[in-house]
XYZ file of C-alpha atoms in Angstrom:
764
model
C 20.237 -5.960 10.661
C 17.479 -4.206 8.673
C 16.086 -2.720 11.867
C 19.534 -1.423 12.888
C 19.988 0.273 9.524
C 16.487 1.671 9.666
C 16.989 2.885 13.231
C 20.201 4.691 12.319
C 18.578 6.301 9.284
C 15.616 7.412 11.345
C 17.809 8.962 14.036
C 19.548 11.018 11.370
C 16.224 11.950 9.810
C 14.553 12.969 13.050
C 17.391 15.350 13.863
C 17.008 17.142 10.555
C 13.404 16.673 9.458
C 9.663 17.190 10.101
C 6.207 17.496 7.949
C 2.512 18.011 7.136
C 0.834 17.493 3.744
C -1.854 20.114 4.216
C -0.968 23.523 2.896
C -2.056 27.138 2.559
C -4.071 28.633 -0.237
C -4.455 32.355 -0.793
C -7.176 32.302 -3.457
C -6.484 34.374 -6.509
C -2.830 35.143 -5.672
C 0.519 33.440 -5.518
C 1.153 31.226 -2.521
C 3.475 32.907 -0.012
C 4.171 30.389 2.761
C 3.035 27.066 4.177
C -0.079 27.088 6.304
C -0.103 26.365 10.035
C -2.504 23.414 10.195
C -4.598 23.235 13.354
C -5.820 19.781 14.397
C -7.823 18.302 17.256
C -5.963 14.988 17.418
C -5.508 15.458 21.192
C -9.112 16.707 21.580
C -8.052 20.347 21.760
C -7.008 22.746 19.020
C -3.235 22.673 18.420
C -0.787 23.237 15.604
C 0.068 19.923 13.965
C 3.757 20.796 14.337
C 3.541 21.270 18.115
C 2.171 17.872 19.150
C 4.204 14.692 19.824
C 1.873 12.496 17.777
C 2.136 11.224 14.190
C -0.796 12.939 12.468
C -1.647 13.527 8.817
C -4.362 16.092 8.065
C -6.254 16.941 4.879
C -8.325 20.093 4.371
C -11.113 21.146 1.983
C -8.469 22.528 -0.361
C -6.757 19.127 -0.481
C -10.071 17.350 -1.147
C -10.617 19.456 -4.267
C -7.127 19.629 -5.736
C -5.936 16.095 -4.925
C -9.168 14.416 -6.027
C -10.009 13.078 -2.567
C -13.489 11.549 -2.264
C -13.303 8.997 0.527
C -11.018 7.070 2.889
C -9.373 5.120 0.068
C -8.092 8.413 -1.343
C -6.990 9.624 2.102
C -4.972 6.417 2.471
C -3.342 6.878 -0.923
C -1.619 10.056 0.293
C -0.948 9.068 3.935
C 2.244 7.328 5.001
C 1.744 4.058 6.875
C -2.020 3.998 6.261
C -4.192 1.829 4.023
C -7.927 1.471 3.588
C -9.557 -1.645 2.199
C -13.110 -1.564 0.852
C -14.578 -5.031 0.406
C -17.858 -3.889 -1.112
C -18.886 -1.412 1.587
C -19.756 -3.827 4.369
C -16.273 -4.478 5.645
C -14.376 -1.215 5.233
C -11.064 -1.763 6.998
C -8.541 0.951 7.931
C -4.999 -0.402 8.394
C -2.259 1.515 10.203
C 1.360 0.322 10.129
C 0.455 -3.139 8.772
C -1.760 -4.124 11.712
C -4.256 -5.655 9.281
C -7.678 -6.886 10.237
C -7.094 -10.648 10.443
C -10.866 -11.337 10.542
C -12.706 -9.152 8.033
C -16.120 -9.985 9.480
C -15.112 -9.037 13.039
C -17.351 -6.536 14.821
C -14.388 -4.602 16.236
C -11.787 -2.805 14.120
C -8.064 -2.192 14.631
C -8.480 1.547 13.997
C -11.308 3.597 15.492
C -13.273 6.228 13.593
C -14.876 9.380 15.018
C -17.272 11.821 13.392
C -17.404 15.184 15.172
C -16.055 13.443 18.263
C -18.650 10.633 18.169
C -17.388 7.054 17.881
C -18.566 5.253 14.711
C -18.655 1.629 15.793
C -19.064 -0.495 12.666
C -17.115 -1.066 9.447
C -20.055 -0.470 7.101
C -20.634 3.024 8.549
C -17.153 4.564 8.601
C -16.672 5.554 4.933
C -19.296 8.206 4.185
C -17.193 10.534 2.017
C -15.774 14.025 2.588
C -18.738 16.226 1.627
C -19.277 19.113 4.086
C -16.099 18.252 5.985
C -13.617 20.832 7.192
C -10.810 18.337 7.730
C -9.851 14.666 8.035
C -7.144 13.632 10.502
C -5.367 10.266 10.569
C -3.747 9.740 13.987
C -1.218 6.893 13.940
C -0.184 4.731 16.870
C -2.293 3.413 19.778
C -4.778 5.997 21.043
C -6.581 3.819 23.603
C -5.521 6.056 26.494
C -6.999 9.141 24.848
C -9.906 7.865 22.714
C -10.669 4.454 24.215
C -13.017 2.283 22.126
C -10.723 0.168 19.973
C -8.221 2.873 19.037
C -5.895 -0.105 18.962
C -3.502 1.158 16.296
C -4.802 4.637 15.567
C -7.835 6.830 15.020
C -9.523 8.662 12.160
C -11.213 11.969 12.914
C -13.812 13.395 10.548
C -14.144 17.079 11.410
C -17.288 18.618 9.837
C -17.925 22.260 9.074
C -19.133 24.285 12.062
C -21.373 27.380 12.376
C -19.572 30.657 11.719
C -19.968 34.021 13.449
C -20.185 35.812 10.086
C -22.531 35.029 7.191
C -21.137 32.497 4.726
C -22.829 30.549 1.949
C -21.504 28.205 -0.709
C -22.871 26.248 -3.647
C -20.963 23.583 -5.558
C -21.459 21.295 -8.537
C -19.554 18.575 -10.402
C -20.168 17.099 -13.855
C -17.996 14.159 -14.788
C -17.515 11.035 -16.829
C -19.731 7.982 -16.336
C -22.721 10.168 -15.451
C -21.058 11.750 -12.415
C -23.265 14.573 -11.077
C -22.728 16.217 -7.674
C -24.366 19.283 -6.251
C -24.712 20.791 -2.828
C -24.384 23.823 -0.662
C -24.128 25.262 2.801
C -25.271 28.360 4.622
C -23.879 29.545 7.922
C -23.898 32.654 10.065
C -25.306 34.495 13.054
C -28.917 34.075 14.120
C -28.500 36.248 17.221
C -25.431 38.481 16.983
C -22.570 37.201 19.187
C -24.913 34.645 20.812
C -26.316 32.089 18.378
C -24.984 30.857 15.030
C -26.339 28.186 12.718
C -25.276 25.964 9.822
C -27.137 23.943 7.197
C -25.489 21.727 4.572
C -26.824 19.444 1.841
C -24.869 17.367 -0.668
C -25.752 14.719 -3.202
C -23.548 12.653 -5.499
C -24.482 10.274 -8.327
C -22.111 8.121 -10.366
C -22.766 5.245 -12.760
C -19.430 3.525 -12.071
C -16.149 3.383 -13.957
C -16.275 -0.317 -14.902
C -18.131 -1.262 -18.068
C -20.429 -4.142 -17.178
C -20.605 -6.665 -20.044
C -23.189 -8.876 -18.340
C -25.892 -9.497 -20.983
C -28.554 -8.143 -18.620
C -26.540 -5.243 -17.208
C -29.160 -2.754 -18.422
C -31.951 -4.126 -16.240
C -32.939 -1.550 -13.662
C -33.867 -2.768 -10.178
C -33.715 0.712 -8.653
C -31.731 0.933 -5.411
C -31.827 -2.851 -5.110
C -29.686 -3.434 -8.155
C -26.661 -2.436 -10.230
C -27.686 -0.994 -13.592
C -25.370 -0.310 -16.553
C -21.771 0.188 -15.295
C -20.489 -1.275 -12.028
C -19.043 0.520 -9.018
C -21.342 3.548 -8.909
C -23.223 5.274 -6.123
C -26.177 7.516 -5.296
C -25.481 9.186 -1.947
C -26.930 12.110 -0.026
C -25.936 13.882 3.176
C -27.522 16.591 5.303
C -26.425 18.392 8.437
C -27.758 21.069 10.778
C -25.786 22.653 13.609
C -26.240 25.403 16.204
C -23.590 27.127 18.288
C -24.957 29.024 21.308
C -22.894 31.287 23.584
C -25.293 32.752 26.169
C -22.366 34.105 28.211
C -18.673 34.393 27.426
C -17.740 31.403 29.608
C -20.391 28.997 28.246
C -20.601 27.393 24.787
C -23.310 24.948 23.694
C -23.006 23.114 20.371
C -25.769 20.951 18.925
C -25.479 19.114 15.606
C -27.332 16.511 13.547
C -25.921 14.619 10.562
C -27.702 12.264 8.166
C -26.100 10.047 5.509
C -28.167 8.131 2.965
C -25.748 5.729 1.252
C -26.384 3.636 -1.838
C -23.100 2.182 -3.117
C -22.944 -0.485 -5.788
C -20.466 -3.308 -5.465
C -17.045 -2.268 -6.693
C -15.635 -3.944 -9.758
C -14.484 -7.385 -8.657
C -13.393 -10.809 -9.822
C -12.977 -14.248 -8.304
C -10.456 -17.052 -8.646
C -12.090 -20.245 -7.436
C -11.212 -23.888 -6.856
C -14.555 -24.997 -8.307
C -13.721 -23.485 -11.711
C -10.175 -24.967 -11.842
C -8.658 -21.480 -11.608
C -6.221 -22.234 -8.759
C -2.668 -23.337 -9.478
C -0.843 -24.758 -6.438
C -1.153 -26.630 -3.148
C -2.868 -29.920 -2.417
C -5.472 -31.203 -4.854
C -9.107 -31.994 -4.090
C -10.998 -35.186 -4.850
C -11.259 -34.144 -8.507
C -7.528 -33.458 -8.861
C -7.899 -29.669 -8.848
C -5.364 -27.465 -7.009
C -6.697 -25.803 -3.848
C -4.522 -22.651 -3.596
C -3.271 -19.798 -5.749
C 0.401 -18.807 -6.040
C 1.643 -15.553 -7.541
C 0.029 -12.225 -8.320
C -3.748 -12.405 -8.329
C -5.096 -11.734 -11.835
C -6.126 -8.170 -12.490
C -9.104 -6.973 -14.485
C -9.529 -6.827 -18.236
C -11.205 -3.919 -20.027
C -14.684 -4.953 -18.899
C -16.186 -7.065 -16.154
C -19.413 -9.004 -15.707
C -21.541 -8.202 -12.651
C -24.978 -9.648 -12.024
C -27.141 -6.493 -11.687
C -29.029 -8.036 -8.771
C -25.958 -7.508 -6.543
C -27.009 -4.175 -5.132
C -24.094 -3.374 -2.790
C -24.479 -1.196 0.313
C -27.840 0.357 1.169
C -27.415 2.194 4.451
C -28.557 5.169 6.464
C -26.678 6.765 9.364
C -27.916 9.410 11.810
C -25.540 11.125 14.239
C -26.596 13.551 16.960
C -24.140 15.547 19.053
C -24.527 17.866 22.029
C -21.464 19.511 23.578
C -21.463 21.881 26.551
C -18.214 23.629 27.522
C -17.799 25.975 30.480
C -14.723 27.992 31.447
C -14.644 27.996 35.253
C -11.709 30.427 35.236
C -8.731 31.250 33.027
C -7.098 27.885 33.711
C -9.926 25.461 34.532
C -12.684 24.276 32.200
C -15.368 21.589 32.180
C -17.172 19.929 29.282
C -19.863 17.362 28.546
C -20.231 15.540 25.212
C -23.306 13.501 24.297
C -23.373 11.386 21.156
C -26.007 9.224 19.518
C -25.408 7.207 16.353
C -28.132 5.121 14.740
C -28.094 3.269 11.464
C -29.519 0.531 9.251
C -27.776 -1.428 6.517
C -28.586 -4.018 3.857
C -25.728 -5.285 1.674
C -25.866 -7.817 -1.155
C -22.934 -9.186 -3.138
C -22.514 -12.217 -5.377
C -19.886 -14.877 -4.768
C -19.655 -16.457 -8.231
C -16.661 -16.483 -10.564
C -18.943 -16.791 -13.609
C -21.813 -14.405 -12.947
C -23.269 -14.860 -16.434
C -23.729 -18.645 -16.462
C -24.212 -19.424 -12.774
C -27.430 -21.303 -12.117
C -27.661 -22.586 -15.696
C -26.593 -26.185 -14.993
C -27.865 -26.323 -11.429
C -31.004 -24.182 -11.017
C -30.840 -21.976 -7.974
C -27.050 -22.065 -7.897
C -26.379 -18.344 -8.360
C -25.112 -17.731 -4.854
C -25.535 -14.300 -3.262
C -24.551 -13.057 0.157
C -26.615 -10.644 2.219
C -24.397 -9.380 5.032
C -24.354 -7.416 7.135
C -28.092 -6.997 7.500
C -29.231 -5.038 10.511
C -28.287 -1.860 12.261
C -26.767 -0.113 15.246
C -27.868 2.176 18.070
C -25.163 3.645 20.325
C -25.276 6.525 22.748
C -22.359 7.915 24.747
C -21.611 10.455 27.469
C -18.245 12.005 28.253
C -17.481 14.357 31.154
C -14.134 16.147 31.172
C -12.388 18.548 33.591
C -9.252 20.250 32.203
C -6.586 22.516 33.656
C -4.000 24.453 31.644
C -1.596 26.861 33.347
C -0.124 28.411 30.235
C 1.542 25.230 29.006
C 3.755 24.601 32.045
C 1.271 22.258 33.694
C -1.730 20.619 32.060
C -4.061 17.934 33.331
C -7.375 16.364 32.378
C -9.699 14.023 34.248
C -12.790 12.445 32.754
C -15.334 9.669 32.606
C -16.816 8.026 29.521
C -19.980 5.893 29.382
C -21.556 4.200 26.368
C -24.413 1.789 25.752
C -24.742 0.239 22.310
C -26.736 -2.383 20.447
C -25.903 -4.087 17.147
C -28.084 -6.355 15.061
C -26.222 -8.362 12.414
C -27.788 -11.028 10.215
C -26.419 -13.147 7.376
C -28.294 -14.729 4.474
C -27.033 -16.600 1.396
C -29.850 -16.965 -1.140
C -29.296 -19.261 -4.109
C -31.309 -18.113 -7.121
C -31.801 -19.095 -10.772
C -30.091 -17.294 -13.658
C -31.056 -13.680 -14.066
C -34.705 -13.025 -14.683
C -36.735 -9.910 -14.158
C -36.905 -10.050 -10.364
C -34.360 -8.799 -7.830
C -32.681 -11.103 -5.333
C -35.336 -12.350 -2.913
C -35.127 -11.709 0.808
C -33.955 -15.176 1.826
C -34.274 -16.614 5.336
C -31.269 -15.669 7.418
C -28.604 -18.213 8.321
C -27.505 -16.321 11.407
C -29.017 -13.432 13.342
C -27.030 -12.053 16.253
C -27.579 -9.127 18.580
C -24.700 -7.634 20.573
C -25.046 -5.242 23.519
C -21.962 -3.323 24.626
C -21.769 -1.344 27.872
C -18.592 0.561 28.700
C -17.572 2.797 31.559
C -14.095 4.301 31.522
C -12.035 6.667 33.623
C -9.257 8.578 31.887
C -6.677 11.194 32.680
C -3.714 13.126 31.338
C -0.924 15.024 33.072
C 1.784 17.128 31.394
C 4.515 19.040 33.207
C 7.301 21.187 31.804
C 10.608 20.106 33.318
C 12.472 23.116 31.906
C 12.396 25.260 28.782
C 13.332 22.321 26.577
C 11.830 19.224 28.213
C 8.156 18.286 28.677
C 6.828 15.031 30.151
C 3.288 13.720 29.626
C 1.403 10.700 30.952
C -2.015 9.502 29.833
C -4.061 6.536 31.024
C -7.515 5.017 30.705
C -9.185 2.286 32.731
C -12.172 0.673 31.003
C -14.765 -1.833 32.104
C -16.614 -3.352 29.170
C -19.491 -5.802 29.370
C -20.633 -7.492 26.197
C -23.710 -9.629 25.711
C -24.300 -11.536 22.506
C -27.688 -13.122 21.831
C -28.583 -15.590 19.097
C -31.929 -14.162 18.014
C -32.938 -17.503 16.508
C -32.792 -19.596 19.691
C -32.193 -17.115 22.517
C -28.757 -18.451 23.473
C -26.763 -15.709 25.214
C -23.121 -15.174 26.107
C -21.772 -12.567 28.493
C -18.184 -11.410 28.697
C -16.363 -8.820 30.806
C -13.265 -7.119 29.413
C -11.377 -4.812 31.779
C -8.200 -3.064 30.716
C -5.733 -0.351 31.632
C -4.029 1.496 28.746
C -1.181 3.943 29.497
C 0.767 6.266 27.226
C 4.022 8.031 28.192
C 5.635 10.805 26.150
C 8.858 12.785 26.529
C 9.346 15.909 24.378
C 12.575 17.777 23.712
C 12.418 21.169 22.022
C 16.034 21.344 20.928
C 15.662 24.536 18.836
C 13.006 26.974 17.683
C 10.315 25.166 15.673
C 12.045 21.799 16.202
C 10.663 19.016 18.337
C 12.053 15.575 19.147
C 9.805 13.157 21.034
C 9.665 9.582 22.262
C 6.495 7.769 23.309
C 5.438 4.376 24.615
C 1.752 3.474 24.240
C -0.495 0.494 24.842
C -3.389 -0.366 22.517
C -6.351 -2.636 23.241
C -8.872 -4.215 20.867
C -11.942 -5.762 22.452
C -12.558 -9.497 22.674
C -15.678 -11.409 21.638
C -17.591 -14.666 21.430
C -17.603 -18.090 19.757
C -21.256 -19.173 19.962
C -20.580 -22.506 18.238
C -17.643 -23.549 20.447
C -18.210 -26.829 22.284
C -15.980 -26.076 25.250
C -17.150 -23.239 27.559
C -13.497 -22.169 27.828
C -13.482 -21.348 24.108
C -16.786 -19.498 23.961
C -15.071 -16.190 24.755
C -11.839 -14.974 23.171
C -9.659 -12.307 24.763
C -8.554 -8.856 23.715
C -5.685 -8.117 21.365
C -2.934 -5.860 22.688
C 0.014 -3.969 21.312
C 2.873 -1.927 22.720
C 4.167 0.740 20.348
C 7.374 2.714 20.745
C 7.761 5.866 18.623
C 10.682 8.191 18.086
C 9.738 11.231 16.045
C 10.652 14.753 15.158
C 8.798 17.774 13.822
C 10.709 20.727 12.427
C 10.107 23.843 10.355
C 12.900 25.386 8.301
C 13.560 28.283 5.917
C 11.263 30.733 7.723
C 8.309 28.423 7.329
C 8.898 27.366 3.712
C 10.045 23.819 4.535
C 8.330 21.407 6.902
C 9.540 17.815 7.400
C 8.457 15.077 9.806
C 9.965 11.682 10.513
C 8.731 8.879 12.769
C 10.386 5.593 13.633
C 8.131 2.980 15.251
C 8.440 -0.479 16.759
C 5.323 -2.526 17.578
C 4.837 -5.735 19.521
C 1.374 -7.043 18.623
C 0.151 -9.844 20.915
C -2.795 -12.247 21.283
C -3.946 -11.819 17.686
C -7.496 -13.025 17.125
C -7.193 -15.740 14.470
C -9.294 -18.526 13.007
C -8.860 -21.773 14.946
C -10.138 -25.319 14.964
C -12.635 -26.229 17.670
C -10.523 -28.886 19.360
C -13.401 -30.032 21.592
C -15.731 -30.763 18.667
C -16.277 -34.211 17.185
C -15.019 -32.806 13.873
C -12.563 -30.034 14.915
C -12.349 -28.545 11.429
C -16.054 -28.496 10.665
C -16.537 -24.948 11.920
C -13.851 -22.420 12.655
C -13.879 -20.418 15.850
C -11.742 -17.454 16.917
C -8.938 -17.738 19.457
C -5.932 -15.638 20.489
C -3.345 -17.689 18.634
C -0.286 -15.640 17.878
C 1.826 -12.504 17.876
C 3.471 -10.238 15.322
C 6.271 -7.674 15.250
C 6.221 -4.544 13.134
C 8.726 -1.759 12.669
C 9.180 0.988 10.149
C 9.852 4.555 9.161
C 7.508 7.329 8.015
C 8.752 10.569 6.488
C 6.499 13.349 5.208
C 7.332 16.746 3.850
C 6.071 19.912 2.204
C 7.958 22.834 0.719
C 7.219 26.261 -0.736
C 9.876 26.406 -3.480
C 8.966 29.948 -4.492
C 5.900 32.155 -4.536
C 4.352 29.964 -7.244
C 5.506 26.374 -6.723
C 4.522 24.135 -3.801
C 5.311 20.452 -3.279
C 4.630 17.724 -0.749
C 5.518 14.063 -0.329
C 5.047 11.085 1.972
C 7.106 7.925 2.371
C 6.698 4.881 4.572
C 8.454 1.567 4.906
C 6.948 -1.105 7.156
C 8.243 -4.585 7.987
C 5.563 -6.626 9.766
C 5.918 -10.386 10.333
C 4.146 -13.032 12.372
C 6.129 -14.350 15.330
C 7.091 -17.992 15.846
C 4.244 -20.322 16.724
C 1.478 -18.308 15.039
C -1.055 -20.458 13.182
C -3.798 -19.652 10.661
C -6.093 -22.651 10.864
C -7.812 -21.919 7.565
C -4.863 -23.490 5.740
C -5.073 -26.614 7.930
C -8.776 -27.385 7.554
C -9.645 -30.838 6.179
C -12.946 -32.217 4.983
C -15.273 -34.423 7.056
C -15.371 -38.199 6.730
C -17.978 -38.114 3.945
C -15.858 -35.598 1.978
C -12.223 -36.314 2.926
C -10.476 -33.330 1.336
C -6.892 -32.791 2.553
C -5.638 -29.515 3.967
C -4.932 -26.864 1.332
C -1.202 -26.905 2.223
C 0.843 -30.007 1.442
C 3.921 -29.577 3.719
C 6.009 -28.830 0.624
C 4.591 -25.555 -0.594
C 3.419 -24.563 2.888
C 2.895 -26.216 6.319
C -0.260 -28.331 6.509
C -0.747 -27.264 10.142
C -1.215 -23.632 9.061
C 1.989 -22.355 10.655
C 2.593 -18.796 9.393
C 5.662 -18.032 11.538
C 7.922 -15.456 9.888
C 5.432 -14.595 7.147
C 4.582 -10.995 6.287
C 1.352 -9.640 7.705
C -1.086 -9.438 4.821
C -2.906 -6.622 3.039
C -0.692 -3.585 3.474
C 2.061 -2.532 1.103
C 5.483 -2.479 2.826
C 6.475 0.554 0.729
C 4.255 3.576 0.093
C 5.366 6.751 -1.694
C 3.250 9.747 -2.668
C 4.253 13.126 -4.048
C 2.523 16.179 -5.429
C 3.445 19.453 -7.134
C 1.198 22.493 -7.382
C 1.696 25.695 -9.397
C -0.201 28.859 -8.454
C -0.070 32.172 -10.229
C -2.205 35.302 -10.335
C -3.509 36.802 -13.548
C -3.125 40.533 -13.040
C -5.350 41.550 -15.938
C -8.217 39.408 -14.563
C -8.867 41.330 -11.327
C -7.070 39.050 -8.887
C -8.076 35.819 -10.589
C -5.547 33.061 -10.039
C -4.597 29.924 -11.944
C -3.478 26.628 -10.430
C -2.356 23.256 -11.745
C -1.597 20.231 -9.581
C -0.426 16.677 -10.130
C -0.223 13.825 -7.581
C 1.355 10.396 -7.901
C 0.954 7.558 -5.388
C 2.838 4.256 -5.425
C 2.209 1.129 -3.364
C 4.503 -1.885 -3.591
C 3.374 -5.477 -3.951
C 1.609 -6.798 -0.868
C 0.595 -10.194 0.439
C -3.051 -11.155 -0.066
C -3.173 -13.725 2.750
C -1.166 -14.853 5.752
C 0.538 -17.836 4.051
C 2.184 -15.401 1.587
C 1.377 -17.458 -1.506
C -0.876 -14.975 -3.351
C 0.086 -11.348 -3.862
C -1.595 -8.094 -4.860
C 0.523 -6.397 -7.501
C 2.126 -2.976 -7.091
C 0.249 0.021 -8.451
C 0.907 3.655 -9.347
C -2.024 6.085 -9.410
C -1.875 9.594 -10.879
C -4.399 12.369 -10.166
C -4.385 15.822 -11.727
C -6.349 19.074 -11.550
C -6.156 22.572 -13.012
C -8.382 25.610 -12.792
C -9.037 29.224 -11.980
C -10.017 30.811 -8.673
C -10.589 34.057 -6.883
C -11.495 34.984 -3.335
C -15.055 33.692 -3.691
C -15.102 31.142 -6.534
C -13.160 28.261 -8.031
C -13.633 26.303 -11.274
C -11.372 23.368 -12.112
C -10.921 20.355 -14.330
C -9.818 17.124 -12.664
C -8.923 13.540 -13.412
C -8.607 10.597 -11.046
C -6.378 7.704 -12.124
C -5.222 9.755 -15.087
C -3.263 6.891 -16.696
C -6.229 4.492 -16.378
C -4.300 1.989 -14.267
C -6.200 -1.314 -13.957
C -5.328 -2.951 -10.683
C -6.433 -5.131 -7.779
C -6.818 -2.750 -4.857
C -7.444 -5.420 -2.204
C -8.345 -9.082 -1.928
C -9.579 -11.731 0.472
C -9.440 -15.511 0.582
C -12.103 -17.993 1.696
C -10.691 -21.436 2.613
C -13.239 -24.155 3.288
C -13.173 -27.923 2.623
C -15.923 -27.626 0.010
C -14.178 -25.064 -2.206
C -11.550 -22.360 -1.800
C -11.725 -18.992 -3.517
C -10.031 -15.603 -3.748
C -12.023 -12.409 -4.153
C -10.278 -9.553 -5.971
C -11.581 -6.006 -5.608
C -10.619 -3.674 -8.456
C -9.695 -0.017 -8.111
C -11.674 2.707 -9.842
C -10.696 3.352 -13.467
C -9.951 6.763 -14.990
C -12.589 9.401 -14.414
C -12.580 13.092 -15.213
C -14.839 16.078 -14.837
C -15.461 19.742 -14.171
C -16.186 21.126 -10.697
C -17.034 24.543 -9.383
C -17.760 26.314 -6.098
C -19.057 29.800 -5.377
C -18.907 31.458 -1.964
C -21.248 34.328 -1.104
């Protein structure tokens, strides 16, 4: 019934609506009309309003005025999108409630690309927005177009590019909690009309917004520690790019990007069985409840973080070479080479009481070092494209990649805090994964008549994975072949109005269970989804009103879930991963922007998503029992929840069903100040309560975040005051649960508290 009502509402909306949040800015004057935002979501430059894909784009202007610093901020203002940051190592984008069911999985449900290069691991995807031109969030399966785990969508980071005219910029920020940013860029011609170059450098330091009341919070361990407040960072980025056009038909682009990331653990808390903090479910041998029911407790005014938990220490290098050649007016060829290399070392602490741990039992302050290791991926893409003025378009291509990952895990137990950092403990696991992919892809679009356009895309991929246990040399090899189509029908029913329907298949790669006893269980299969979209994009009032609406229905199959090893002597001793269930998701996304008059601009986004697990889906974590020498019952008791871990009909966890964001911006010129303009902007973002785990017992409370900015600007400079989380909302931004026979626990990650500051940019 809810779907029928939603479907009818969406049909009405798509016939009258369409949207983009990005907007125009004429520095130093009143705003006159909405900007035409150009995106590369389909790997060619197009107006966001002309493509039959649900895309949200943010520009440099949005970064500054909306207080956008990273993917968590992007998600706050994007309908149907969420980003979870579990301390840097397991950054997880979520589109349309297709949550990552296994946070430690190598593969993600949403792929990330930087300047067209695939970023393969969770710890590397959230590097901030410094020196970016634009960020695009493309919703819905993109496996046919992008390949590599674009299971439910893709994120495109589009960096600044060399310009044909001289441009230079310097910027600085001074804010609360010792926030200091500075950076700059220089771009322009090296050889007139032939060779252009770009250099950028940015650095950002922040002490953190959470007051750390740990008695030893002031100890300074350098980069391998958290000093003073918690949740800070010390990050740097550098880029160099060249654009060479030796002849009119040939363009060669070369770029190098470096990110040096040092992020402290975010403010966090734990609710653990061992400290009698849980409140429902079966009881353990000591009579303590094993689960938590209700809203997970939020933070108080201060938190206690052991300063030895040093968070994410990582470095990422990306190299790109692109060669494009126009064979004639209609036919072009291109080659894209990408290389991404990186190293990471992450340390967090898994103790509810970080002040007194290790006091009663020496060496019992338990830390986690994971992931430890790095990545090295290179890729090659060849593409041949034909475009006959929009009536017929086709593309053929081949993609090849070869990648290696090294991922280790250590869990040192140390005494109470002394003067030494956490030691480098022997690793518990050390795994190397090689991934080789070759894919053929194509696209064909044909105009049926003036109003109708049909498009078909497809990709066939052959993927070979090899996983090696570096400790004993055991190796597993798996082949994953798949075919992913996408079909789209467009109907231009009036000027600047587009109605479209699409059907797309998404694939997420499979993997290995090295500990599985049965050979049949040592490899788990891919996840798949089929997504149907009905959407519309329209522009009204001579460009002053833009509204978009998208209705979607998703059938998500073969979900990779924790499972008991049925062939083992003790099936619940160690969990493995199997394809154990399905889920269904449907919803509505509506976005809009409007130029009310020459001074006032507004934009909004709305999404409602209903995602539930299908019948027969099981999460074995809730069914695990202790071994014979420690006979703990399953966490569920068949009264509160099924002891076999059945999650049929439950909501998919860790994305808010309802998201609403809105912003208003006032611009006005000051005639007596030589074309200097004034602006003021406020943004509010609401997320409803969401489930913290698949059994739907624990919830993450709803939150409302307000950002604001105001300043002056002209054609070549801008100075503004800003505040993030203006009302100082204290909230749990995401959470995870660990369910094991020897002690369950919930980890709560807290959102950043109120910060404020002054920023400025000057363009030469």
